[in-house]
Amino acid sequence: MSQLEVRNLGLSYGDCYVFEDLNLAIPKGKITVFIGSNGCGKSTLVRSISRLLKPQRGSVILDGADISGMKTKHLARKLSILPQGPAAPEGLTVLQLVKQGRYPYQSWLRQWSREDDAAVKKALLSTGMDSFVDRTVDSLSGGQRQRAWIAMTLAQETPVILLDEPTTYLDMAHQIEVLDLLYRLNAEEHRTIVMVLHDINLACRYADNVVAICSGKIEAQGRPEDIIEAKLIESVFSMECRIIPDPFYGTPLCIPLSKARDGAPSLLSLRNEKEKAAY
């Protein structure tokens, strides 16, 4: 069952079309990850799905309704987005930023409430930003700043979350923390999560549904173990690789082949030589 659908979507910049007549169904309550080479249109597609970018033709359907006809606050209660490289006004604190996620719920009749406080607190705790509430966003490191923005997105408490490269600026440990957090949100609260990731192996580990984009079309879509193979990676990324099962999780593990190391001794062959020399 799909919650988000893209129907006959046409997106262009000037006379250059990024997508023509694109059709895509995002499964409800699952984690979907877009993969593809730089410039293939992953971020453009996310921006269009969130209504940040108006398509030339076609429609985006959310829960059976075209998002183009929805009121902004109504849409913001159903769908939240963390765009690539967001910027906060100078001097804005982490707490002030995260509170912005509650804007769709405010009105003349409904001012700030206990529910808003609870949502903000939960988002701060979930992202490990509760000890940074009084710090200004512009004083944070790149990784801390990214987590603050993710906290704001979570405070919005929408059933659908879109994230464009949420692990940008994060070191390996914090990448896993953020993806584990999103995985738990999906597992425990059944939120539909759509994100762009550059790391194929992390995409395979966390995604229920992978969408491989190449040259303005969907090259493949489905479970990682069903679609990720060397031929697909070569087609999408123009890169030779080997695909093996991840020894811990069983998901596809992509090992890129390096032309620079062709003919160079492998660690395994060096170890074998050392063992022979020991006898």
Short mmCIF file of N, CA and C in Angstrom, two decimals, residues 28-159:
data_model
loop_
_atom_site.label_atom_id
_atom_site.label_comp_id
_atom_site.label_asym_id
_atom_site.label_seq_id
_atom_site.Cartn_x
_atom_site.Cartn_y
_atom_site.Cartn_z
N LYS A 28 3.83 2.71 2.28
CA LYS A 28 3.46 3.29 3.56
C LYS A 28 4.13 2.56 4.72
N GLY A 29 4.62 3.34 5.69
CA GLY A 29 5.21 2.77 6.89
C GLY A 29 6.55 2.09 6.68
N LYS A 30 7.22 2.39 5.58
CA LYS A 30 8.51 1.78 5.26
C LYS A 30 9.59 2.87 5.12
N ILE A 31 10.84 2.43 5.09
CA ILE A 31 11.96 3.34 4.83
C ILE A 31 12.36 3.18 3.37
N THR A 32 12.25 4.27 2.64
CA THR A 32 12.66 4.30 1.23
C THR A 32 13.89 5.18 1.09
N VAL A 33 14.89 4.67 0.38
CA VAL A 33 16.13 5.43 0.17
C VAL A 33 16.38 5.61 -1.32
N PHE A 34 16.61 6.86 -1.74
CA PHE A 34 16.99 7.16 -3.12
C PHE A 34 18.52 7.09 -3.22
N ILE A 35 19.00 6.36 -4.21
CA ILE A 35 20.42 6.32 -4.51
C ILE A 35 20.64 6.70 -5.96
N GLY A 36 21.84 7.14 -6.27
CA GLY A 36 22.17 7.52 -7.65
C GLY A 36 23.37 8.44 -7.65
N SER A 37 23.95 8.65 -8.81
CA SER A 37 25.15 9.48 -8.92
C SER A 37 24.80 10.95 -8.71
N ASN A 38 25.82 11.76 -8.47
CA ASN A 38 25.62 13.19 -8.29
C ASN A 38 24.95 13.79 -9.53
N GLY A 39 23.94 14.62 -9.29
CA GLY A 39 23.27 15.30 -10.40
C GLY A 39 22.20 14.49 -11.11
N CYS A 40 21.86 13.31 -10.56
CA CYS A 40 20.87 12.46 -11.24
C CYS A 40 19.44 12.91 -10.95
N GLY A 41 19.25 13.78 -9.95
CA GLY A 41 17.91 14.29 -9.68
C GLY A 41 17.30 13.84 -8.37
N LYS A 42 18.08 13.19 -7.52
CA LYS A 42 17.54 12.68 -6.24
C LYS A 42 16.96 13.82 -5.40
N SER A 43 17.77 14.87 -5.20
CA SER A 43 17.33 16.00 -4.37
C SER A 43 16.19 16.75 -5.04
N THR A 44 16.23 16.87 -6.35
CA THR A 44 15.15 17.53 -7.09
C THR A 44 13.83 16.81 -6.88
N LEU A 45 13.88 15.48 -6.89
CA LEU A 45 12.67 14.69 -6.68
C LEU A 45 12.14 14.88 -5.26
N VAL A 46 13.01 14.88 -4.27
CA VAL A 46 12.58 15.08 -2.88
C VAL A 46 11.95 16.46 -2.72
N ARG A 47 12.54 17.47 -3.32
CA ARG A 47 12.00 18.83 -3.24
C ARG A 47 10.62 18.92 -3.88
N SER A 48 10.42 18.18 -4.95
CA SER A 48 9.13 18.20 -5.62
C SER A 48 8.07 17.47 -4.79
N ILE A 49 8.46 16.34 -4.19
CA ILE A 49 7.52 15.58 -3.37
C ILE A 49 7.06 16.41 -2.18
N SER A 50 7.95 17.28 -1.67
CA SER A 50 7.60 18.10 -0.50
C SER A 50 6.93 19.42 -0.87
N ARG A 51 6.76 19.67 -2.16
CA ARG A 51 6.14 20.89 -2.69
C ARG A 51 7.06 22.12 -2.59
N LEU A 52 8.35 21.89 -2.37
CA LEU A 52 9.30 23.00 -2.41
C LEU A 52 9.62 23.38 -3.85
N LEU A 53 9.36 22.47 -4.75
CA LEU A 53 9.61 22.70 -6.17
C LEU A 53 8.37 22.29 -6.95
N LYS A 54 7.87 23.24 -7.75
CA LYS A 54 6.64 22.98 -8.50
C LYS A 54 6.97 22.25 -9.80
N PRO A 55 6.31 21.12 -10.05
CA PRO A 55 6.56 20.40 -11.30
C PRO A 55 5.90 21.09 -12.49
N GLN A 56 6.44 20.85 -13.67
CA GLN A 56 5.86 21.40 -14.89
C GLN A 56 4.56 20.67 -15.26
N ARG A 57 4.52 19.41 -14.90
CA ARG A 57 3.30 18.64 -15.12
C ARG A 57 3.30 17.44 -14.17
N GLY A 58 2.13 16.81 -14.11
CA GLY A 58 1.99 15.66 -13.22
C GLY A 58 1.60 16.09 -11.81
N SER A 59 1.58 15.14 -10.90
CA SER A 59 1.11 15.43 -9.55
C SER A 59 1.80 14.54 -8.52
N VAL A 60 1.76 15.01 -7.27
CA VAL A 60 2.23 14.23 -6.12
C VAL A 60 1.01 13.99 -5.25
N ILE A 61 0.74 12.72 -4.97
CA ILE A 61 -0.46 12.33 -4.22
C ILE A 61 -0.05 11.85 -2.83
N LEU A 62 -0.65 12.44 -1.80
CA LEU A 62 -0.41 12.05 -0.42
C LEU A 62 -1.73 11.64 0.21
N ASP A 63 -1.81 10.41 0.67
CA ASP A 63 -3.04 9.89 1.28
C ASP A 63 -4.26 10.12 0.38
N GLY A 64 -4.05 9.94 -0.92
CA GLY A 64 -5.15 10.02 -1.88
C GLY A 64 -5.48 11.40 -2.38
N ALA A 65 -4.76 12.45 -1.89
CA ALA A 65 -5.06 13.83 -2.31
C ALA A 65 -3.83 14.47 -2.94
N ASP A 66 -4.07 15.32 -3.93
CA ASP A 66 -2.98 16.05 -4.60
C ASP A 66 -2.47 17.13 -3.66
N ILE A 67 -1.17 17.12 -3.38
CA ILE A 67 -0.61 18.08 -2.42
C ILE A 67 -0.68 19.52 -2.93
N SER A 68 -0.82 19.69 -4.24
CA SER A 68 -0.87 21.06 -4.78
C SER A 68 -2.10 21.81 -4.30
N GLY A 69 -3.14 21.08 -3.91
CA GLY A 69 -4.36 21.73 -3.45
C GLY A 69 -4.50 21.82 -1.94
N MET A 70 -3.48 21.35 -1.22
CA MET A 70 -3.55 21.37 0.25
C MET A 70 -3.10 22.72 0.80
N LYS A 71 -3.72 23.13 1.91
CA LYS A 71 -3.25 24.30 2.62
C LYS A 71 -1.90 23.98 3.25
N THR A 72 -1.04 24.99 3.35
CA THR A 72 0.33 24.78 3.80
C THR A 72 0.40 24.13 5.17
N LYS A 73 -0.37 24.63 6.13
CA LYS A 73 -0.32 24.06 7.48
C LYS A 73 -0.86 22.63 7.50
N HIS A 74 -1.86 22.36 6.69
CA HIS A 74 -2.41 21.00 6.62
C HIS A 74 -1.36 20.04 6.09
N LEU A 75 -0.66 20.44 5.04
CA LEU A 75 0.40 19.60 4.49
C LEU A 75 1.54 19.42 5.49
N ALA A 76 1.87 20.50 6.22
CA ALA A 76 2.98 20.46 7.18
C ALA A 76 2.68 19.57 8.38
N ARG A 77 1.43 19.22 8.58
CA ARG A 77 1.09 18.28 9.65
C ARG A 77 1.16 16.84 9.17
N LYS A 78 1.23 16.67 7.86
CA LYS A 78 1.30 15.34 7.28
C LYS A 78 2.70 14.97 6.80
N LEU A 79 3.46 16.00 6.40
CA LEU A 79 4.75 15.73 5.76
C LEU A 79 5.77 16.78 6.20
N SER A 80 6.93 16.32 6.64
CA SER A 80 8.01 17.25 7.00
C SER A 80 9.23 16.95 6.14
N ILE A 81 10.08 17.95 5.98
CA ILE A 81 11.28 17.77 5.16
C ILE A 81 12.47 18.44 5.79
N LEU A 82 13.61 17.74 5.72
CA LEU A 82 14.89 18.33 6.06
C LEU A 82 15.66 18.46 4.75
N PRO A 83 15.72 19.68 4.19
CA PRO A 83 16.42 19.86 2.91
C PRO A 83 17.93 19.79 3.08
N GLN A 84 18.62 19.78 1.98
CA GLN A 84 20.07 19.75 2.00
C GLN A 84 20.62 21.14 2.32
N GLY A 85 21.52 21.21 3.30
CA GLY A 85 22.18 22.48 3.65
C GLY A 85 21.25 23.55 4.14
N PRO A 86 20.36 23.29 5.13
CA PRO A 86 19.48 24.34 5.65
C PRO A 86 20.27 25.41 6.40
N ALA A 87 19.75 26.62 6.46
CA ALA A 87 20.43 27.73 7.15
C ALA A 87 19.48 28.36 8.15
N ALA A 88 20.01 28.67 9.34
CA ALA A 88 19.22 29.30 10.40
C ALA A 88 19.64 30.76 10.55
N PRO A 89 18.74 31.63 10.95
CA PRO A 89 19.09 33.04 11.20
C PRO A 89 20.18 33.14 12.27
N GLU A 90 21.04 34.11 12.14
CA GLU A 90 22.12 34.29 13.10
C GLU A 90 21.55 34.52 14.50
N GLY A 91 22.13 33.86 15.49
CA GLY A 91 21.72 34.05 16.87
C GLY A 91 20.59 33.15 17.34
N LEU A 92 20.02 32.35 16.45
CA LEU A 92 18.92 31.47 16.83
C LEU A 92 19.45 30.32 17.67
N THR A 93 18.83 30.04 18.81
CA THR A 93 19.28 28.95 19.67
C THR A 93 18.70 27.62 19.18
N VAL A 94 19.29 26.54 19.67
CA VAL A 94 18.81 25.21 19.31
C VAL A 94 17.36 25.04 19.74
N LEU A 95 17.03 25.48 20.93
CA LEU A 95 15.65 25.35 21.41
C LEU A 95 14.69 26.13 20.52
N GLN A 96 15.07 27.33 20.14
CA GLN A 96 14.22 28.14 19.27
C GLN A 96 14.03 27.47 17.92
N LEU A 97 15.09 26.86 17.41
CA LEU A 97 15.01 26.18 16.12
C LEU A 97 14.06 24.99 16.20
N VAL A 98 14.23 24.17 17.21
CA VAL A 98 13.41 22.96 17.32
C VAL A 98 11.94 23.32 17.53
N LYS A 99 11.69 24.41 18.23
CA LYS A 99 10.31 24.85 18.43
C LYS A 99 9.62 25.23 17.13
N GLN A 100 10.42 25.59 16.11
CA GLN A 100 9.83 25.93 14.81
C GLN A 100 9.07 24.75 14.21
N GLY A 101 9.45 23.54 14.63
CA GLY A 101 8.76 22.36 14.13
C GLY A 101 7.32 22.27 14.58
N ARG A 102 6.95 23.06 15.57
CA ARG A 102 5.57 23.05 16.07
C ARG A 102 4.71 24.14 15.43
N TYR A 103 5.28 24.90 14.52
CA TYR A 103 4.55 25.99 13.88
C TYR A 103 3.24 25.54 13.21
N PRO A 104 3.22 24.38 12.52
CA PRO A 104 1.96 23.98 11.86
C PRO A 104 0.79 23.78 12.82
N TYR A 105 1.08 23.63 14.10
CA TYR A 105 0.02 23.36 15.06
C TYR A 105 -0.47 24.62 15.79
N GLN A 106 0.17 25.76 15.50
CA GLN A 106 -0.19 27.00 16.19
C GLN A 106 -1.27 27.76 15.41
N SER A 107 -2.14 28.44 16.15
CA SER A 107 -3.17 29.28 15.55
C SER A 107 -3.65 30.27 16.60
N TRP A 108 -4.56 31.14 16.19
CA TRP A 108 -5.11 32.09 17.15
C TRP A 108 -5.85 31.37 18.26
N LEU A 109 -6.46 30.25 17.91
CA LEU A 109 -7.24 29.51 18.90
C LEU A 109 -6.40 28.53 19.70
N ARG A 110 -5.28 28.11 19.12
CA ARG A 110 -4.43 27.13 19.80
C ARG A 110 -3.02 27.69 19.93
N GLN A 111 -2.67 28.14 21.09
CA GLN A 111 -1.33 28.64 21.36
C GLN A 111 -0.46 27.50 21.88
N TRP A 112 0.75 27.82 22.30
CA TRP A 112 1.71 26.81 22.77
C TRP A 112 1.10 25.99 23.90
N SER A 113 1.32 24.66 23.83
CA SER A 113 0.67 23.76 24.78
C SER A 113 1.65 22.76 25.38
N ARG A 114 1.14 21.96 26.30
CA ARG A 114 1.96 20.89 26.88
C ARG A 114 2.37 19.88 25.82
N GLU A 115 1.48 19.63 24.86
CA GLU A 115 1.81 18.72 23.77
C GLU A 115 3.00 19.22 22.96
N ASP A 116 3.06 20.54 22.74
CA ASP A 116 4.18 21.13 22.02
C ASP A 116 5.47 20.95 22.81
N ASP A 117 5.40 21.23 24.12
CA ASP A 117 6.58 21.06 24.98
C ASP A 117 7.08 19.62 24.95
N ALA A 118 6.15 18.67 25.03
CA ALA A 118 6.51 17.26 25.04
C ALA A 118 7.16 16.84 23.72
N ALA A 119 6.63 17.34 22.60
CA ALA A 119 7.18 16.99 21.28
C ALA A 119 8.59 17.53 21.12
N VAL A 120 8.82 18.76 21.57
CA VAL A 120 10.14 19.38 21.47
C VAL A 120 11.14 18.63 22.36
N LYS A 121 10.74 18.32 23.58
CA LYS A 121 11.62 17.61 24.51
C LYS A 121 12.00 16.23 23.96
N LYS A 122 11.01 15.53 23.42
CA LYS A 122 11.26 14.20 22.86
C LYS A 122 12.23 14.28 21.69
N ALA A 123 12.06 15.27 20.82
CA ALA A 123 12.93 15.43 19.66
C ALA A 123 14.37 15.74 20.08
N LEU A 124 14.53 16.59 21.09
CA LEU A 124 15.86 16.95 21.59
C LEU A 124 16.55 15.74 22.21
N LEU A 125 15.80 14.97 23.00
CA LEU A 125 16.38 13.78 23.63
C LEU A 125 16.75 12.73 22.58
N SER A 126 15.89 12.54 21.61
CA SER A 126 16.11 11.51 20.58
C SER A 126 17.38 11.77 19.77
N THR A 127 17.68 13.03 19.55
CA THR A 127 18.86 13.40 18.74
C THR A 127 20.08 13.75 19.58
N GLY A 128 19.96 13.65 20.90
CA GLY A 128 21.09 13.96 21.76
C GLY A 128 21.43 15.44 21.82
N MET A 129 20.44 16.29 21.54
CA MET A 129 20.67 17.73 21.53
C MET A 129 20.10 18.43 22.76
N ASP A 130 19.64 17.67 23.75
CA ASP A 130 19.02 18.27 24.92
C ASP A 130 20.00 19.09 25.76
N SER A 131 21.31 18.81 25.65
CA SER A 131 22.29 19.59 26.41
C SER A 131 22.79 20.81 25.64
N PHE A 132 22.24 21.04 24.45
CA PHE A 132 22.68 22.16 23.61
C PHE A 132 21.58 23.22 23.43
N VAL A 133 20.52 23.15 24.23
CA VAL A 133 19.35 23.98 23.97
C VAL A 133 19.65 25.48 23.98
N ASP A 134 20.62 25.90 24.77
CA ASP A 134 20.92 27.34 24.86
C ASP A 134 22.02 27.79 23.91
N ARG A 135 22.61 26.86 23.20
CA ARG A 135 23.66 27.21 22.24
C ARG A 135 23.02 27.75 20.97
N THR A 136 23.69 28.71 20.33
CA THR A 136 23.19 29.19 19.05
C THR A 136 23.55 28.17 17.96
N VAL A 137 22.69 28.06 16.98
CA VAL A 137 22.90 27.08 15.92
C VAL A 137 24.19 27.35 15.17
N ASP A 138 24.52 28.64 14.96
CA ASP A 138 25.73 28.96 14.20
C ASP A 138 27.02 28.71 14.99
N SER A 139 26.92 28.38 16.29
CA SER A 139 28.11 28.08 17.08
C SER A 139 28.40 26.58 17.13
N LEU A 140 27.52 25.78 16.55
CA LEU A 140 27.66 24.32 16.61
C LEU A 140 28.60 23.81 15.53
N SER A 141 29.13 22.62 15.75
CA SER A 141 29.89 21.94 14.70
C SER A 141 28.92 21.49 13.62
N GLY A 142 29.47 21.07 12.49
CA GLY A 142 28.61 20.64 11.38
C GLY A 142 27.70 19.49 11.78
N GLY A 143 28.23 18.50 12.52
CA GLY A 143 27.43 17.36 12.93
C GLY A 143 26.36 17.74 13.92
N GLN A 144 26.71 18.59 14.90
CA GLN A 144 25.72 19.05 15.88
C GLN A 144 24.62 19.86 15.21
N ARG A 145 25.01 20.68 14.26
CA ARG A 145 24.01 21.50 13.56
C ARG A 145 23.03 20.60 12.79
N GLN A 146 23.56 19.56 12.18
CA GLN A 146 22.69 18.65 11.43
C GLN A 146 21.70 17.95 12.36
N ARG A 147 22.17 17.56 13.53
CA ARG A 147 21.27 16.90 14.49
C ARG A 147 20.21 17.87 15.02
N ALA A 148 20.57 19.14 15.15
CA ALA A 148 19.59 20.14 15.60
C ALA A 148 18.48 20.27 14.56
N TRP A 149 18.83 20.28 13.29
CA TRP A 149 17.83 20.37 12.23
C TRP A 149 16.96 19.12 12.19
N ILE A 150 17.57 17.96 12.42
CA ILE A 150 16.80 16.73 12.45
C ILE A 150 15.81 16.76 13.62
N ALA A 151 16.25 17.32 14.76
CA ALA A 151 15.36 17.45 15.92
C ALA A 151 14.15 18.32 15.58
N MET A 152 14.37 19.41 14.85
CA MET A 152 13.26 20.26 14.44
C MET A 152 12.28 19.49 13.56
N THR A 153 12.82 18.68 12.65
CA THR A 153 11.98 17.88 11.76
C THR A 153 11.16 16.86 12.56
N LEU A 154 11.79 16.25 13.55
CA LEU A 154 11.08 15.26 14.37
C LEU A 154 10.01 15.90 15.23
N ALA A 155 10.27 17.13 15.72
CA ALA A 155 9.30 17.84 16.56
C ALA A 155 8.01 18.11 15.79
N GLN A 156 8.07 18.10 14.48
CA GLN A 156 6.88 18.36 13.65
C GLN A 156 5.88 17.20 13.72
N GLU A 157 6.39 16.03 14.12
CA GLU A 157 5.55 14.85 14.35
C GLU A 157 4.63 14.51 13.19
N THR A 158 5.21 14.42 12.01
CA THR A 158 4.43 14.07 10.83
C THR A 158 4.54 12.58 10.54
N PRO A 159 3.52 11.98 9.93
CA PRO A 159 3.59 10.56 9.58
C PRO A 159 4.56 10.28 8.43
#
